XYZ file of C-alpha atoms in Angstrom:
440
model
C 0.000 0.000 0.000
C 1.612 3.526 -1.223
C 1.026 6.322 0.951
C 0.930 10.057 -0.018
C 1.294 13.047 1.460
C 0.515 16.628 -0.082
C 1.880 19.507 0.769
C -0.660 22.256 -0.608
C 0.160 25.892 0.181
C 2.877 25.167 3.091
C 5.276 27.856 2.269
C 4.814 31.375 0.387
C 6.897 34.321 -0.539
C 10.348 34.797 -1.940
C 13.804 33.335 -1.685
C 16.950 34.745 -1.308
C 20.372 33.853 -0.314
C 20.237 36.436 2.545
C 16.749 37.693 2.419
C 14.706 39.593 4.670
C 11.450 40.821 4.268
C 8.301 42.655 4.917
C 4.665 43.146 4.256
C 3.042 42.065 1.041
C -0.058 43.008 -1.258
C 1.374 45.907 -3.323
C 1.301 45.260 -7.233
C 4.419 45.018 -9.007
C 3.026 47.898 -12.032
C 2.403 50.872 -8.828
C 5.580 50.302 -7.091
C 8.174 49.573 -9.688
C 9.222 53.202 -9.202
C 9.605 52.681 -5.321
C 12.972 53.556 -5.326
C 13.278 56.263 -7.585
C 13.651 59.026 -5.184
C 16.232 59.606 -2.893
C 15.992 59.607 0.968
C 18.213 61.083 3.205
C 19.585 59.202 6.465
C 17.547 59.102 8.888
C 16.399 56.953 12.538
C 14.940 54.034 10.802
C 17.989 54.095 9.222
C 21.174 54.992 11.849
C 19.911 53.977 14.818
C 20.092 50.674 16.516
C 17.227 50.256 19.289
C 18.726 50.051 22.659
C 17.948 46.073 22.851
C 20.320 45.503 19.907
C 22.871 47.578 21.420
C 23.242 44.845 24.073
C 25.306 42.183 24.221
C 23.602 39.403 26.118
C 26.056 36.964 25.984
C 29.153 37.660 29.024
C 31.166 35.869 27.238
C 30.887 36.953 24.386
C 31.480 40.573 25.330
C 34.692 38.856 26.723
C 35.759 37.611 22.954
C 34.313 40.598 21.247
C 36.056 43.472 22.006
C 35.341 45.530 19.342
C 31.891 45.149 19.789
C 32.097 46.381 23.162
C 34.163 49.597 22.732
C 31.816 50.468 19.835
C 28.577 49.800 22.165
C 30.317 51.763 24.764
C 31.702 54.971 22.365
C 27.347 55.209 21.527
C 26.439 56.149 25.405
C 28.434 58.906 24.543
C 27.237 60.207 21.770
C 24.495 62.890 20.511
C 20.746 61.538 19.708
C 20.702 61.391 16.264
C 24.190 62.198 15.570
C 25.545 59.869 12.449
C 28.081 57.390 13.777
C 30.009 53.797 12.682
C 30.241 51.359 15.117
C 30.338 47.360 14.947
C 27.198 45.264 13.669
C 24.787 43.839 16.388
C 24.985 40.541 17.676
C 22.450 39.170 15.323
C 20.288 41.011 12.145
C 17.007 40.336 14.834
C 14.220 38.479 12.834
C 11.831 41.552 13.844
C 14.322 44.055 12.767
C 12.585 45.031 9.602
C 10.010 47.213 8.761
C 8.015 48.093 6.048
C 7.809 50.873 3.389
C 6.008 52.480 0.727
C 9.184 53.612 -0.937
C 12.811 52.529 -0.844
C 15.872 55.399 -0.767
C 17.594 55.212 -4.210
C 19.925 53.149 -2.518
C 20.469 50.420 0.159
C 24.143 50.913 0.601
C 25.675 53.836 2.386
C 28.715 54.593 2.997
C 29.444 55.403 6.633
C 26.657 52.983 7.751
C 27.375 50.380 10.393
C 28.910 47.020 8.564
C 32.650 46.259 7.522
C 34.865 48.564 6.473
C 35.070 47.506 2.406
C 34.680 48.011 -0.989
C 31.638 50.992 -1.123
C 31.619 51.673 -4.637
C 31.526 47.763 -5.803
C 28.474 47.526 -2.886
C 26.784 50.287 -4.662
C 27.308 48.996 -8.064
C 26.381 45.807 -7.561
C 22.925 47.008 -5.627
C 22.421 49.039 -9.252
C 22.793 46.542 -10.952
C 20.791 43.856 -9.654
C 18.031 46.386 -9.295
C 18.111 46.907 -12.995
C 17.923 42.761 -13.289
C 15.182 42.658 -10.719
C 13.076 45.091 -13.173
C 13.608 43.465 -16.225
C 13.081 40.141 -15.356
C 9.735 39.979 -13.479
C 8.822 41.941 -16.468
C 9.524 39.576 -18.855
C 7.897 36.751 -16.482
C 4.731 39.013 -16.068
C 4.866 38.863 -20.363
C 5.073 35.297 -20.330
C 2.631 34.410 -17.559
C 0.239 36.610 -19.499
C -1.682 36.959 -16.585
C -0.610 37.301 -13.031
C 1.545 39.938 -11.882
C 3.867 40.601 -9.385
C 3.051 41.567 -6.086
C 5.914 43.083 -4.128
C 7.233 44.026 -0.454
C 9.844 46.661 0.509
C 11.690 47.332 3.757
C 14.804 48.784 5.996
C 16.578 47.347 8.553
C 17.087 49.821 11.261
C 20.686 48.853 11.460
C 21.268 49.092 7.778
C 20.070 47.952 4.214
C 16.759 46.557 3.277
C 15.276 44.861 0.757
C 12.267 44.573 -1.980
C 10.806 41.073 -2.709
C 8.307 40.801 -5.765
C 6.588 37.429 -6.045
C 3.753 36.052 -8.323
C 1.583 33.425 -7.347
C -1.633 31.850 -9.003
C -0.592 32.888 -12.739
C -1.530 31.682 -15.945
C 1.757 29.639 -16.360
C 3.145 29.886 -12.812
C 1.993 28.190 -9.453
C 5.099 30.817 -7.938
C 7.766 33.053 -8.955
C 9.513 34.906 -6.753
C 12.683 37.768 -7.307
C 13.889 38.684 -4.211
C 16.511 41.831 -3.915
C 18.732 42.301 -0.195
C 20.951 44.345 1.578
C 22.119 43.061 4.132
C 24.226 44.609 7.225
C 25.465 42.364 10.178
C 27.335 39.897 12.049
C 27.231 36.408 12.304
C 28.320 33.147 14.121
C 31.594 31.922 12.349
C 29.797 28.511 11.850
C 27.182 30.312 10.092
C 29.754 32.385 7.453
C 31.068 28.307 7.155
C 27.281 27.381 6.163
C 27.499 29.930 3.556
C 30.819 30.021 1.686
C 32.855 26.866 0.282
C 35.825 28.436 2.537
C 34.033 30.107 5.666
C 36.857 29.051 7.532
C 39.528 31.287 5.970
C 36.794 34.551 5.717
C 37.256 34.402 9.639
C 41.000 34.626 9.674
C 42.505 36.895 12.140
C 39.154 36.833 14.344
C 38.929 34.861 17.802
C 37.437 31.449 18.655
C 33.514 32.507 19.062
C 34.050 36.328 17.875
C 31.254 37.006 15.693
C 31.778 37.816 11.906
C 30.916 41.591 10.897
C 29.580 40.909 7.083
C 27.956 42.818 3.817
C 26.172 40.929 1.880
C 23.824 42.393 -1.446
C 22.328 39.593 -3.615
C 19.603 38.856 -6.014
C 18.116 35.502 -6.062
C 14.617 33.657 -7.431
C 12.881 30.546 -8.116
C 10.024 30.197 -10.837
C 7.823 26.909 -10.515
C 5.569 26.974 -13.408
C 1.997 25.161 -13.212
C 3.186 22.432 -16.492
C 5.161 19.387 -15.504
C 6.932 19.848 -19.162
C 7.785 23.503 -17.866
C 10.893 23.488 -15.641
C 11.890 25.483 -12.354
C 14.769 27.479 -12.799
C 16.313 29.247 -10.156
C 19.323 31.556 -10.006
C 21.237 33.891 -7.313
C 24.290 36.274 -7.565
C 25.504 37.612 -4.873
C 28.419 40.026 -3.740
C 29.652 39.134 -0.211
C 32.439 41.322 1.957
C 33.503 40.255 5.640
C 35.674 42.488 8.498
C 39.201 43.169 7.245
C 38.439 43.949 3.387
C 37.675 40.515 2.119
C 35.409 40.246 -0.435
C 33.901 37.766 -2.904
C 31.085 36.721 -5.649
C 29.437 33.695 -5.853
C 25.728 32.600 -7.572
C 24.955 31.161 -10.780
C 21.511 30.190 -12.738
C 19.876 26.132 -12.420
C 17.683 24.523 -14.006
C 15.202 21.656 -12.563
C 12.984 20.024 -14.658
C 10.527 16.578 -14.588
C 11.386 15.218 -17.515
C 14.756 15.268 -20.013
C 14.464 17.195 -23.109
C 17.430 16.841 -24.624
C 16.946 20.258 -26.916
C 15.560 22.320 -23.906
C 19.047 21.668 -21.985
C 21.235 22.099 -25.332
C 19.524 25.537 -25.432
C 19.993 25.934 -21.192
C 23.326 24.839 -21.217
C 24.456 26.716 -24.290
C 23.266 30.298 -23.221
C 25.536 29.723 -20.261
C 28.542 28.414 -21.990
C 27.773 31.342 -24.541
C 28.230 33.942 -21.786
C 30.733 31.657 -19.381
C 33.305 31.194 -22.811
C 32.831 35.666 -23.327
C 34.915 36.024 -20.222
C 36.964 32.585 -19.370
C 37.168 29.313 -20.982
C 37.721 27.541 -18.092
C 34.127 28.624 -16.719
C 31.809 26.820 -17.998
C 33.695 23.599 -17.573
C 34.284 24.201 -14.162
C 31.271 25.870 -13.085
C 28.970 23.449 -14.605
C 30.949 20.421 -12.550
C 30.414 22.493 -9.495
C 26.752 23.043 -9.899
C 26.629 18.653 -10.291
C 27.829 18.782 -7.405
C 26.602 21.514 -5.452
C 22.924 20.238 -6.073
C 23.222 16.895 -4.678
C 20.673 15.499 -2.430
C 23.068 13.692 -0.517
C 20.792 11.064 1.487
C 18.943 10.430 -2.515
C 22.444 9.927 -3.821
C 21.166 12.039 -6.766
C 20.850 15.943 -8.223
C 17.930 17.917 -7.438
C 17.608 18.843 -11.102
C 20.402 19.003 -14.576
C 22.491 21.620 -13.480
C 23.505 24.867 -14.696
C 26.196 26.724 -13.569
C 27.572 27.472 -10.006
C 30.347 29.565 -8.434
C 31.437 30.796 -4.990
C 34.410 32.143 -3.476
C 35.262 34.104 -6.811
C 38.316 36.634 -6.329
C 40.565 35.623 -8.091
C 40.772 38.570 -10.100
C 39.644 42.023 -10.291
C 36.456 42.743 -8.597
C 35.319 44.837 -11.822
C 36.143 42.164 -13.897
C 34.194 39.594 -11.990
C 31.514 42.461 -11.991
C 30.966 42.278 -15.671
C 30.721 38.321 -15.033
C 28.129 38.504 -12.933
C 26.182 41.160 -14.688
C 25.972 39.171 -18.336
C 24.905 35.850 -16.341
C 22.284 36.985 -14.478
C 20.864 39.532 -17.308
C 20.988 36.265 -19.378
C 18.427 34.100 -17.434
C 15.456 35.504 -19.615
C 17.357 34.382 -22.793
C 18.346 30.821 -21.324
C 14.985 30.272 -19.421
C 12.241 31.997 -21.127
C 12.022 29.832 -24.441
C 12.070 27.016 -22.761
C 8.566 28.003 -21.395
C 7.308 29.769 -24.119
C 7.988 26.460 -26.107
C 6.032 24.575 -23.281
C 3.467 26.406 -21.699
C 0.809 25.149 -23.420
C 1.776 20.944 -23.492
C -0.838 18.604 -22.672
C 0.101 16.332 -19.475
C -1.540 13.675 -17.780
C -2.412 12.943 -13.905
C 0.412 10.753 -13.365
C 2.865 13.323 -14.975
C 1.478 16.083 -12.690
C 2.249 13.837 -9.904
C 5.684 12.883 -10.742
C 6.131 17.021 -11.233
C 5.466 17.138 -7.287
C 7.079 14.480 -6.026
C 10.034 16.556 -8.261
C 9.244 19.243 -6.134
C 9.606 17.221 -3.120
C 13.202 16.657 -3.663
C 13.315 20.253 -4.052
C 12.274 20.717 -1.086
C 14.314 18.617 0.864
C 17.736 20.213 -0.945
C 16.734 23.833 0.293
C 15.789 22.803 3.792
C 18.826 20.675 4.179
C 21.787 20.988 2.112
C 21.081 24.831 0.593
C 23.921 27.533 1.554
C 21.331 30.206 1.288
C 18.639 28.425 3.743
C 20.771 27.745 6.256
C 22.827 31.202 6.108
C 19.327 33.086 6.306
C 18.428 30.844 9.203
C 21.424 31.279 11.330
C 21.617 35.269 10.701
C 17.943 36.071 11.652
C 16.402 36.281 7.904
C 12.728 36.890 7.413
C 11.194 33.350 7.423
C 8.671 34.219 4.205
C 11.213 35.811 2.038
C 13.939 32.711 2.795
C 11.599 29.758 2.446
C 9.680 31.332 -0.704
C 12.405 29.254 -2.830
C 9.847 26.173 -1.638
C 6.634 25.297 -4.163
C 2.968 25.933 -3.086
C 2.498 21.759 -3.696
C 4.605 19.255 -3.147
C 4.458 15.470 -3.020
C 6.252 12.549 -1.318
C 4.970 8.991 -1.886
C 6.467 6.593 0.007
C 9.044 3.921 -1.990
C 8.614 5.724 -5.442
C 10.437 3.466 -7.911
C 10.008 4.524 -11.584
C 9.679 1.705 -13.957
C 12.991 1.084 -15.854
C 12.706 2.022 -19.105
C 10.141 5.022 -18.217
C 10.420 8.867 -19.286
C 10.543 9.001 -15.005
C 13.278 6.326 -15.189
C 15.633 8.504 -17.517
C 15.578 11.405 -15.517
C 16.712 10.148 -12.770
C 19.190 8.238 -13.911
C 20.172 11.814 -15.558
C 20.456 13.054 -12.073
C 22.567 10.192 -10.757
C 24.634 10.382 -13.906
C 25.197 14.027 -14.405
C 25.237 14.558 -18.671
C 27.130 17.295 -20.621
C 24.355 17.943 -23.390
C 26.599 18.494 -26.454
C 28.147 21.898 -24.631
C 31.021 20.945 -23.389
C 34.652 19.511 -24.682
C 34.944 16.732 -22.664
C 34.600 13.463 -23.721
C 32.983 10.517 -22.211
C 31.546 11.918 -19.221
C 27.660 10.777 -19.390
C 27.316 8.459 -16.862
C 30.923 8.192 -15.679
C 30.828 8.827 -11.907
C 27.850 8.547 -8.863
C 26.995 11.160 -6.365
C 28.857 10.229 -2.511
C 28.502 11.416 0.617
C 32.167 12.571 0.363
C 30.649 14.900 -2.080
């Protein structure tokens, strides 16, 4: 006897790799311009409420000494008087509060957060901004019906966010683009969670000393309503700890229910179009690291057919790595958006709409267990809504699911124990050539 459980409607809003959020209900066509005019500095902004300002943790104050100099300097200074002083202990999952309009810019320099790169945080905020536009815009065009509903907020100790999310549409159960800023500290475990070298972004800092961070990202996840419709989700991120170190990571993925062998030539391509404009050695790479970033380690298989995936990027110059960034994620429309136009419309049958959300179930149990961004957002006091909106209205698990060799169901998941190359890359011989570990 098979049992099933459905999820239906667990989990709504938007995902990010560091996102925080706020109030929702505001369509996407009256508030594009939210951000258009410029506000000055001001309480919301500078000030940290009096419970933040305290360290609750003895020893901690003990291990944190900057902290505590910086909490002590503020007795001393003038109500409302501008000032820099060390992150508090934790971002506060209450600590943000919603807007009608955001200040032409999240990052300021002189606001409390790591001393760092200000003109890369700005331009990176810009751009991503522009991406956040033009792709729920295009999504809104290819729904043809729904359209995006977003949230904007500040953080009273610095940066902020917008989220814009679509649910119910024409072609999508959920799509959600979620923009943050993001000003704090965190648990050195937690900067671990989040990087493939946390370690070395703590150097120089005390057993148990907290990590002063920046972090500005764009990330989203589209689930469309047709099982012959793949999610796709993507992030890039820009990332700066205490001390002047700095980094980009993200990269665009693509999950699907079923293996079309010309939807992934055309994924895969785009990527190793724009991955080939700036290095070579990208794609290659990057595509072997999203195989095996998006393992499901205890299903010994992918959670979809890959994409491209980076971290820990600084190997260069930061503008250089910029321009990387910028083409990749202004790309997703091109790589994505045929792919749905081409399928929109398919006819599908009960038992594919089922193996769609038991798909989705696998999703789910990547984000909640294995995904950087989850588990970062978790541990640094993210918004609950805007960090779980990366999970699907419905879901299904049934228990002991085998496909039947031979089965369309069958090849896909032997596609995700056997990672493919789809014509795009120069390698030869690597369908099928090595299995997903633990080790991994």
């Amino acid at each position: 006897m098979k049992f099933t459980l459905i999820v239906i409607g667990a989990l709504t809003s938007s995902v990010t790799a560091f996102s925080v959020g706020a109030s929702r209900g505001t369509s996407f066509t009256t508030r594009s311009d939210a951000f258009v005019s410029k506000m000055a500095p001001s309480k919301a902004f500078t000030e940290v409420k009096g419970k933040d300002k305290k360290v609750v943790d003895k020893d901690e104050k003990k291990k944190n000494e900057r902290n505590v100099e910086a909490k002590a300097d503020s007795k001393d200074t003038e109500e409302g008087e501008e000032k820099k002083e060390a992150p508090p202990v934790n971002i506060g999952w209450d600590s943000h509060k919603a807007v009608e309009k955001v200040p032409e810019s999240l990052v300021r320099e002189g606001e409390s957060g790591p001393d760092g790169n200000y003109p890369m945080r700005a331009k990176f905020e810009k751009m991503i901004r522009e991406a956040q536009l033009s792709i729920t815009k295009a999504i809104e065009e290819i729904d043809g019906e729904a359209k995006f509903q977003e949230d904007a907020w500040v953080r009273a100790n610095g940066g902020g966010g917008m989220s814009r999310v679509l649910t119910d549409g024409k072609v999508f159960e959920k799509a959600g683009v979620n923009l943050s800023v993001v000003y704090g500290s965190m648990p050195q475990e937690a900067l671990q969670a989040a990087t493939e070298r946390g370690v070395d972004r703590a150097k120089g800092m005390a057993p148990g000393e907290r990590v002063p961070f920046f972090a500005c990202g764009l990330s989203s996840v589209m689930h469309p309503k047709n099982p012959h419709c793949p999610t796709m989700h993507f992030n890039y991120r820009y990332f700066e700890t205490d001390g002047g170190v700095w980094w980009f990571g993200g990269g665009t993925d693509i999950t699907p229910s079923y293996v079309n062998e010309e939807d992934m030539k055309h994924f895969h391509g785009t990527y190793k179009e724009v991955c080939d404009k700036h290095d070579e050695k990208f794609y290659p790479e990057f595509k072997a690291w999203a195989d095996k970033y998006f393992v499901i380690q205890h299903r010994n298989e992918t959670r979809g057919l890959g994409g491209i995936f980076f971290d820990d990027l600084n190997d260069r110059d930061p503008d250089t790595i910029f321009e990387f960034s910028k083409e990749a994620v202004n790309s997703v429309v091109k790589a994505y958006g045929p792919i749905i136009e081409k399928h929109k419309n398919d006819e599908f049958t009960q038992k594919e709409k089922e193996w769609q959300l038991m798909r989705r179930g696998r999703y789910v149990e990547f984000n909640l267990v294995y995904d950087r961004g989850t588990v970062f957002g978790l541990k640094t006091g993210g918004r609950i809504e805007s960090i779980l909106m990366s999970l699907p209205e419905t879901a299904r698990w049934e228990y002991d699911h085998q496909p039947e060799e031979g089965s369309k169901e069958y090849d896909f998941i032997q596609a995700c124990k056997f990672p493919r190359e789809w014509g795009n890359e120069e390698r030869e011989g690597a369908k099928g050539t090595y299995r997903h570990t633990q080790e991994w």
